[in-house]
Amino acid sequence: MTGYRTPARLFHWIVALLVLATIPVGQIMIQEGLSRSLQNGLFIFHKNVGVLILLIVLVRLAYRQFVPPPPLPSAVPDWQRRVAWVNHAALYALLVFMAVTGYVRVRAGGFPIEALDAMGAPALVPRSEPLEDWAKAAHWWGRLVLVAIISLHILAAIWHGVVRRDGVFSRIWPPVAR
């Protein structure tokens, strides 16, 4: 098999769309001058989509254990294989990091996460201003690193799909295997 199976493709593109939606929402929701109702709606979206992203990423990581990704085309040099591995590992680690720091920031600040609260999930961290401040800073810095890693990932995908046309991009596109 040269391409990813449909579940892996769906995990990839669903997470990609959700992450690409939460990044600008996260930036907009902290701006001054927003109406309280708009700001609340953006916060609710960002928090709850963050939970969804974490769940999908964890399921995707479990799926990868049972269904490893297909090998890269033989024309891909070893250094690019290593860079791709590091990029993917960083993406997974950062997505988990962002969800965890977002969760800690919200819970340590005493705020709700509506989807988890509706399911009766208890808060796993105490209310703590120092913890909230640390998580807020970690989430902010993590966002910068995540955007950089995503940008590299997208640029590499474009390079392989449009410039090189070496089969790397077609392993994950379209979102459903043919």
Coordinates of N, CA and C in Angstrom, one line a residue:
M1 N 0.8 -1.2 0.0 CA 0.0 0.0 0.0 C 0.9 1.2 0.0
T2 N 0.6 2.2 -0.9 CA 1.4 3.4 -1.0 C 0.8 4.6 -0.3
G3 N -0.5 4.5 0.0 CA -1.1 5.6 0.7 C -1.7 5.2 2.0
Y4 N -2.0 6.2 2.8 CA -2.7 6.0 4.1 C -4.1 5.4 3.9
R5 N -4.5 4.7 4.8 CA -5.9 4.2 4.7 C -6.9 5.3 5.1
T6 N -8.1 5.1 4.8 CA -9.2 6.1 5.0 C -9.2 6.6 6.4
P7 N -9.2 5.8 7.4 CA -9.3 6.3 8.8 C -8.1 7.3 9.1
A8 N -6.9 7.0 8.7 CA -5.8 7.8 8.9 C -6.0 9.2 8.2
R9 N -6.4 9.1 7.0 CA -6.7 10.3 6.2 C -7.7 11.2 6.8
L10 N -8.8 10.6 7.3 CA -9.9 11.3 8.0 C -9.4 11.9 9.2
F11 N -8.6 11.2 10.1 CA -8.0 11.8 11.3 C -7.2 13.0 10.9
H12 N -6.3 12.8 9.9 CA -5.4 13.9 9.5 C -6.2 15.2 9.1
W13 N -7.1 15.0 8.2 CA -7.8 16.2 7.7 C -8.8 16.8 8.6
I14 N -9.4 16.0 9.5 CA -10.3 16.6 10.5 C -9.5 17.4 11.5
V15 N -8.4 16.8 12.0 CA -7.6 17.5 12.9 C -7.0 18.8 12.3
A16 N -6.6 18.7 11.0 CA -6.0 19.8 10.3 C -7.1 21.0 10.3
L17 N -8.3 20.6 9.9 CA -9.3 21.7 9.8 C -9.7 22.3 11.2
L18 N -9.8 21.4 12.2 CA -10.1 21.9 13.5 C -9.0 22.8 14.1
V19 N -7.7 22.4 13.9 CA -6.6 23.2 14.4 C -6.5 24.5 13.6
L20 N -6.7 24.4 12.3 CA -6.7 25.7 11.5 C -7.8 26.6 11.8
A21 N -8.9 26.1 12.4 CA -10.0 26.9 12.9 C -9.7 27.5 14.3
T22 N -9.1 26.7 15.2 CA -8.9 27.1 16.5 C -7.8 28.2 16.7
I23 N -6.8 28.1 15.8 CA -5.7 29.1 15.9 C -6.2 30.5 15.7
P24 N -6.9 30.9 14.6 CA -7.4 32.3 14.6 C -8.5 32.6 15.6
V25 N -9.3 31.6 15.9 CA -10.3 31.9 17.0 C -9.6 32.2 18.3
G26 N -8.5 31.5 18.6 CA -7.8 31.7 19.8 C -7.2 33.1 19.8
Q27 N -6.7 33.6 18.7 CA -6.1 34.9 18.6 C -7.2 36.0 18.7
I28 N -8.3 35.8 18.0 CA -9.4 36.8 18.0 C -10.1 36.9 19.4
M29 N -10.3 35.8 20.1 CA -11.0 35.8 21.3 C -10.4 36.6 22.4
I30 N -9.1 36.9 22.3 CA -8.4 37.6 23.4 C -8.2 39.1 23.0
Q31 N -8.8 39.5 21.9 CA -8.7 40.9 21.5 C -9.6 41.8 22.3
E32 N -9.1 43.0 22.6 CA -9.9 44.0 23.3 C -11.1 44.5 22.4
G33 N -12.1 44.9 23.0 CA -13.2 45.5 22.3 C -14.3 44.6 21.7
L34 N -14.1 43.3 22.0 CA -15.2 42.4 21.5 C -16.4 42.4 22.4
S35 N -17.5 42.2 21.8 CA -18.7 42.1 22.7 C -18.6 40.9 23.6
R36 N -19.1 40.9 24.8 CA -19.0 39.8 25.7 C -19.6 38.5 25.1
S37 N -20.7 38.7 24.4 CA -21.3 37.5 23.9 C -20.5 36.8 22.8
L38 N -19.9 37.6 21.9 CA -19.0 37.1 20.9 C -17.8 36.5 21.5
Q39 N -17.2 37.2 22.5 CA -16.0 36.6 23.1 C -16.3 35.3 23.9
N40 N -17.4 35.2 24.6 CA -17.8 34.0 25.2 C -18.0 32.9 24.2
G41 N -18.6 33.2 23.1 CA -18.8 32.1 22.1 C -17.5 31.6 21.5
L42 N -16.6 32.5 21.3 CA -15.3 32.1 20.8 C -14.5 31.3 21.8
F43 N -14.6 31.7 23.1 CA -13.9 30.9 24.1 C -14.5 29.5 24.2
I44 N -15.9 29.4 24.2 CA -16.5 28.1 24.3 C -16.1 27.2 23.1
F45 N -16.1 27.8 21.9 CA -15.7 27.1 20.7 C -14.2 26.6 20.9
H46 N -13.3 27.5 21.2 CA -11.9 27.1 21.3 C -11.7 26.0 22.4
K47 N -12.3 26.2 23.5 CA -12.1 25.2 24.6 C -12.6 23.8 24.2
N48 N -13.8 23.8 23.7 CA -14.4 22.5 23.4 C -13.8 21.8 22.1
V49 N -13.5 22.6 21.1 CA -12.8 22.0 20.0 C -11.4 21.5 20.4
G50 N -10.8 22.2 21.4 CA -9.5 21.7 21.9 C -9.6 20.3 22.5
V51 N -10.7 20.1 23.2 CA -11.0 18.8 23.8 C -11.1 17.8 22.7
L52 N -11.9 18.1 21.6 CA -12.1 17.2 20.5 C -10.8 16.9 19.8
I53 N -10.0 17.9 19.6 CA -8.7 17.7 18.9 C -7.9 16.7 19.7
L54 N -7.8 16.9 21.0 CA -7.1 16.0 21.9 C -7.6 14.5 21.7
L55 N -8.9 14.4 21.8 CA -9.4 13.0 21.7 C -9.1 12.4 20.3
I56 N -9.2 13.2 19.2 CA -8.9 12.6 17.9 C -7.5 12.3 17.8
V57 N -6.6 13.2 18.3 CA -5.2 12.9 18.2 C -4.8 11.6 19.0
L58 N -5.4 11.5 20.2 CA -5.1 10.2 21.0 C -5.6 9.0 20.2
V59 N -6.8 9.1 19.6 CA -7.3 7.9 18.9 C -6.4 7.7 17.7
R60 N -5.9 8.8 17.0 CA -5.1 8.6 15.8 C -3.7 8.0 16.2
L61 N -3.2 8.4 17.4 CA -1.9 7.8 17.8 C -2.1 6.3 18.1
A62 N -3.2 5.9 18.7 CA -3.5 4.5 19.0 C -3.7 3.8 17.7
Y63 N -4.4 4.4 16.7 CA -4.6 3.7 15.4 C -3.2 3.5 14.8
R64 N -2.3 4.5 14.9 CA -1.0 4.3 14.3 C -0.2 3.1 14.8
Q65 N -0.5 2.8 16.1 CA 0.2 1.6 16.7 C -0.2 0.3 16.0
F66 N -1.5 0.3 15.6 CA -2.0 -0.9 15.0 C -1.9 -0.9 13.4
V67 N -1.9 0.3 12.9 CA -1.8 0.5 11.4 C -0.7 1.5 11.1
P68 N 0.5 1.1 11.0 CA 1.6 2.0 10.8 C 1.4 2.7 9.5
P69 N 2.0 3.9 9.4 CA 1.9 4.7 8.1 C 2.6 3.9 7.0
P70 N 2.2 4.2 5.8 CA 2.9 3.5 4.6 C 4.3 4.1 4.5
P71 N 5.2 3.4 3.9 CA 6.6 3.9 3.8 C 6.6 5.0 2.8
L72 N 7.5 5.9 3.0 CA 7.8 7.0 2.0 C 8.3 6.4 0.7
P73 N 8.0 7.1 -0.4 CA 8.6 6.6 -1.7 C 10.1 6.5 -1.6
S74 N 10.7 5.5 -2.3 CA 12.1 5.3 -2.2 C 13.0 6.5 -2.7
A75 N 12.4 7.4 -3.5 CA 13.1 8.5 -4.0 C 13.3 9.6 -2.9
V76 N 12.7 9.4 -1.8 CA 12.9 10.4 -0.7 C 14.2 10.2 0.0
P77 N 15.1 11.2 0.1 CA 16.4 11.0 0.7 C 16.3 10.7 2.2
D78 N 17.3 10.1 2.8 CA 17.3 9.8 4.2 C 17.1 11.0 5.1
W79 N 17.7 12.1 4.7 CA 17.6 13.3 5.6 C 16.2 13.9 5.6
Q80 N 15.5 13.7 4.4 CA 14.1 14.2 4.4 C 13.2 13.2 5.2
R81 N 13.5 12.0 5.2 CA 12.8 11.0 6.1 C 12.9 11.4 7.6
R82 N 14.2 11.7 8.0 CA 14.4 12.1 9.4 C 13.7 13.4 9.7
V83 N 13.7 14.4 8.8 CA 13.0 15.6 9.0 C 11.5 15.4 9.1
A84 N 11.0 14.6 8.2 CA 9.5 14.3 8.3 C 9.2 13.6 9.6
W85 N 10.0 12.7 10.1 CA 9.7 12.0 11.3 C 9.7 13.0 12.5
V86 N 10.7 13.9 12.5 CA 10.8 14.9 13.6 C 9.6 15.8 13.5
N87 N 9.2 16.3 12.3 CA 8.1 17.2 12.1 C 6.8 16.5 12.6
H88 N 6.5 15.3 12.2 CA 5.3 14.6 12.7 C 5.3 14.4 14.2
A89 N 6.5 14.0 14.7 CA 6.5 13.8 16.2 C 6.3 15.1 16.9
A90 N 6.8 16.2 16.4 CA 6.6 17.5 17.0 C 5.2 17.9 16.9
L91 N 4.5 17.7 15.7 CA 3.1 18.0 15.6 C 2.3 17.3 16.6
Y92 N 2.5 16.0 16.7 CA 1.7 15.2 17.7 C 2.0 15.7 19.1
A93 N 3.2 15.9 19.5 CA 3.6 16.4 20.8 C 3.0 17.7 21.1
L94 N 3.1 18.6 20.1 CA 2.5 20.0 20.3 C 1.0 20.0 20.4
L95 N 0.4 19.2 19.6 CA -1.1 19.1 19.7 C -1.5 18.6 21.1
V96 N -0.9 17.6 21.7 CA -1.2 17.2 23.0 C -0.8 18.3 24.0
F97 N 0.4 18.9 23.9 CA 0.8 19.9 24.8 C -0.2 21.1 24.8
M98 N -0.6 21.5 23.6 CA -1.6 22.6 23.6 C -2.9 22.3 24.3
A99 N -3.4 21.1 24.1 CA -4.6 20.7 24.7 C -4.4 20.6 26.2
V100 N -3.3 20.1 26.7 CA -3.1 20.0 28.1 C -2.9 21.4 28.8
T101 N -2.1 22.2 28.1 CA -1.9 23.5 28.7 C -3.1 24.4 28.7
G102 N -3.9 24.2 27.6 CA -5.2 24.9 27.5 C -6.1 24.4 28.6
Y103 N -6.2 23.1 28.8 CA -7.0 22.5 29.9 C -6.6 23.1 31.3
V104 N -5.3 23.0 31.5 CA -4.8 23.5 32.8 C -5.1 24.9 33.0
R105 N -4.9 25.7 32.0 CA -5.1 27.2 32.1 C -6.6 27.5 32.5
V106 N -7.5 26.8 31.8 CA -8.9 27.0 32.0 C -9.3 26.5 33.4
R107 N -9.0 25.3 33.7 CA -9.4 24.7 35.0 C -8.7 25.4 36.2
A108 N -7.4 25.7 36.1 CA -6.7 26.4 37.2 C -7.3 27.8 37.4
G109 N -7.9 28.3 36.3 CA -8.5 29.7 36.4 C -9.9 29.6 36.9
G110 N -10.4 28.4 37.1 CA -11.8 28.2 37.6 C -12.9 28.3 36.6
F111 N -12.5 28.2 35.3 CA -13.5 28.3 34.2 C -14.0 26.9 33.8
P112 N -15.2 26.9 33.2 CA -15.8 25.7 32.7 C -15.2 25.2 31.4
I113 N -15.3 23.9 31.1 CA -15.1 23.4 29.8 C -16.4 22.6 29.5
E114 N -17.3 23.3 28.8 CA -18.7 22.9 28.8 C -18.9 21.5 28.4
A115 N -18.2 21.0 27.4 CA -18.4 19.6 26.9 C -18.0 18.6 28.0
L116 N -16.9 18.8 28.7 CA -16.5 18.0 29.8 C -17.4 18.1 31.0
D117 N -17.8 19.3 31.3 CA -18.8 19.5 32.4 C -20.1 18.8 32.1
A118 N -20.6 18.8 30.9 CA -21.8 18.2 30.6 C -21.8 16.7 30.7
M119 N -20.5 16.1 30.6 CA -20.3 14.7 30.7 C -20.0 14.3 32.2
G120 N -20.0 15.3 33.1 CA -19.7 15.1 34.5 C -18.2 14.8 34.8
A121 N -17.3 15.2 33.9 CA -15.9 15.0 34.1 C -15.4 16.0 35.2
P122 N -14.7 15.4 36.2 CA -14.2 16.3 37.2 C -13.0 17.1 36.8
A123 N -12.8 18.2 37.4 CA -11.5 19.0 37.1 C -10.4 18.2 37.6
L124 N -9.3 18.1 36.8 CA -8.1 17.3 37.2 C -7.0 18.2 37.8
V125 N -7.2 19.5 37.8 CA -6.2 20.4 38.5 C -7.0 21.3 39.4
P126 N -6.3 21.7 40.5 CA -7.0 22.7 41.4 C -7.0 24.1 40.8
R127 N -7.8 24.9 41.4 CA -7.8 26.3 41.0 C -6.5 26.9 41.7
S128 N -5.7 27.6 40.8 CA -4.4 28.1 41.3 C -4.0 29.2 40.3
E129 N -3.9 30.4 40.8 CA -3.4 31.5 40.0 C -2.0 31.3 39.4
P130 N -1.0 30.8 40.2 CA 0.3 30.6 39.6 C 0.3 29.5 38.5
L131 N -0.5 28.4 38.8 CA -0.6 27.4 37.7 C -1.3 27.9 36.5
E132 N -2.3 28.7 36.7 CA -3.0 29.3 35.6 C -2.1 30.2 34.8
D133 N -1.3 31.0 35.4 CA -0.4 31.9 34.8 C 0.7 31.1 34.0
W134 N 1.2 30.0 34.6 CA 2.2 29.2 33.9 C 1.6 28.6 32.7
A135 N 0.4 28.0 32.8 CA -0.3 27.3 31.7 C -0.6 28.3 30.6
K136 N -1.0 29.5 31.0 CA -1.4 30.6 30.0 C -0.1 30.9 29.1
A137 N 1.0 31.1 29.8 CA 2.3 31.4 29.1 C 2.7 30.2 28.3
A138 N 2.6 29.0 28.8 CA 3.0 27.8 28.0 C 2.2 27.7 26.8
H139 N 0.9 27.9 26.9 CA 0.0 27.8 25.8 C 0.3 28.8 24.7
W140 N 0.6 30.1 25.2 CA 0.9 31.1 24.3 C 2.2 30.8 23.5
W141 N 3.2 30.4 24.2 CA 4.5 30.1 23.5 C 4.3 28.8 22.6
G142 N 3.6 27.8 23.1 CA 3.3 26.6 22.4 C 2.6 26.9 21.0
R143 N 1.7 27.9 21.1 CA 1.0 28.3 19.8 C 2.0 28.8 18.8
L144 N 3.0 29.6 19.2 CA 4.0 30.1 18.2 C 4.8 28.9 17.6
V145 N 5.2 28.0 18.4 CA 6.0 26.8 17.9 C 5.1 26.0 17.0
L146 N 3.8 25.8 17.5 CA 2.9 25.0 16.7 C 2.7 25.6 15.3
V147 N 2.4 26.9 15.3 CA 2.2 27.6 14.0 C 3.5 27.4 13.1
A148 N 4.6 27.5 13.7 CA 5.9 27.3 12.9 C 6.0 25.9 12.3
I149 N 5.7 24.9 13.1 CA 5.8 23.5 12.7 C 4.7 23.2 11.7
I150 N 3.5 23.7 11.9 CA 2.4 23.5 10.9 C 2.8 24.2 9.6
S151 N 3.4 25.3 9.6 CA 3.8 26.0 8.4 C 4.9 25.2 7.6
L152 N 5.8 24.7 8.4 CA 6.8 23.8 7.7 C 6.2 22.6 7.1
H153 N 5.2 22.0 7.8 CA 4.5 20.8 7.3 C 3.7 21.1 6.0
I154 N 3.1 22.3 6.0 CA 2.3 22.7 4.8 C 3.3 23.0 3.7
L155 N 4.4 23.7 3.9 CA 5.3 24.0 2.9 C 5.9 22.7 2.3
A156 N 6.2 21.8 3.2 CA 6.8 20.5 2.7 C 5.7 19.7 1.8
A157 N 4.5 19.8 2.3 CA 3.4 19.1 1.5 C 3.3 19.8 0.1
I158 N 3.3 21.1 0.1 CA 3.2 21.8 -1.2 C 4.4 21.5 -2.1
W159 N 5.6 21.5 -1.5 CA 6.8 21.1 -2.2 C 6.8 19.7 -2.8
H160 N 6.3 18.8 -2.0 CA 6.2 17.4 -2.5 C 5.1 17.2 -3.5
G161 N 4.0 17.9 -3.3 CA 2.8 17.8 -4.2 C 2.8 18.6 -5.4
V162 N 3.4 19.8 -5.4 CA 3.4 20.6 -6.6 C 4.7 20.7 -7.3
V163 N 5.8 20.7 -6.5 CA 7.1 20.9 -7.2 C 7.7 19.5 -7.5
R164 N 7.9 18.7 -6.5 CA 8.5 17.4 -6.7 C 7.6 16.3 -7.4
R165 N 6.3 16.4 -7.0 CA 5.4 15.4 -7.5 C 5.9 14.0 -7.4
D166 N 6.4 13.7 -6.2 CA 7.1 12.4 -5.9 C 6.2 11.4 -5.2
G167 N 4.9 11.7 -5.0 CA 4.0 10.7 -4.4 C 3.8 10.9 -2.9
V168 N 4.6 11.8 -2.3 CA 4.5 12.0 -0.8 C 3.1 12.6 -0.5
F169 N 2.7 13.6 -1.1 CA 1.4 14.3 -0.8 C 0.3 13.4 -1.1
S170 N 0.3 12.6 -2.2 CA -0.8 11.8 -2.6 C -1.0 10.6 -1.7
R171 N -0.1 10.4 -0.7 CA -0.3 9.4 0.3 C -1.4 9.7 1.2
I172 N -1.6 11.0 1.5 CA -2.6 11.5 2.4 C -3.8 12.2 1.7
W173 N -3.7 12.5 0.5 CA -4.8 13.2 -0.3 C -5.2 12.3 -1.4
P174 N -6.5 12.2 -1.6 CA -7.6 12.9 -1.0 C -7.9 12.4 0.4
P175 N -8.9 13.0 1.1 CA -9.2 12.6 2.5 C -9.7 11.2 2.6
V176 N -10.2 10.6 1.5 CA -10.8 9.2 1.6 C -10.0 8.5 0.5
A177 N -9.4 7.3 0.9 CA -8.7 6.5 0.0 C -9.6 6.0 -1.1
R178 N -9.0 5.9 -2.3 CA -9.7 5.4 -3.5 C -9.8 3.9 -3.6

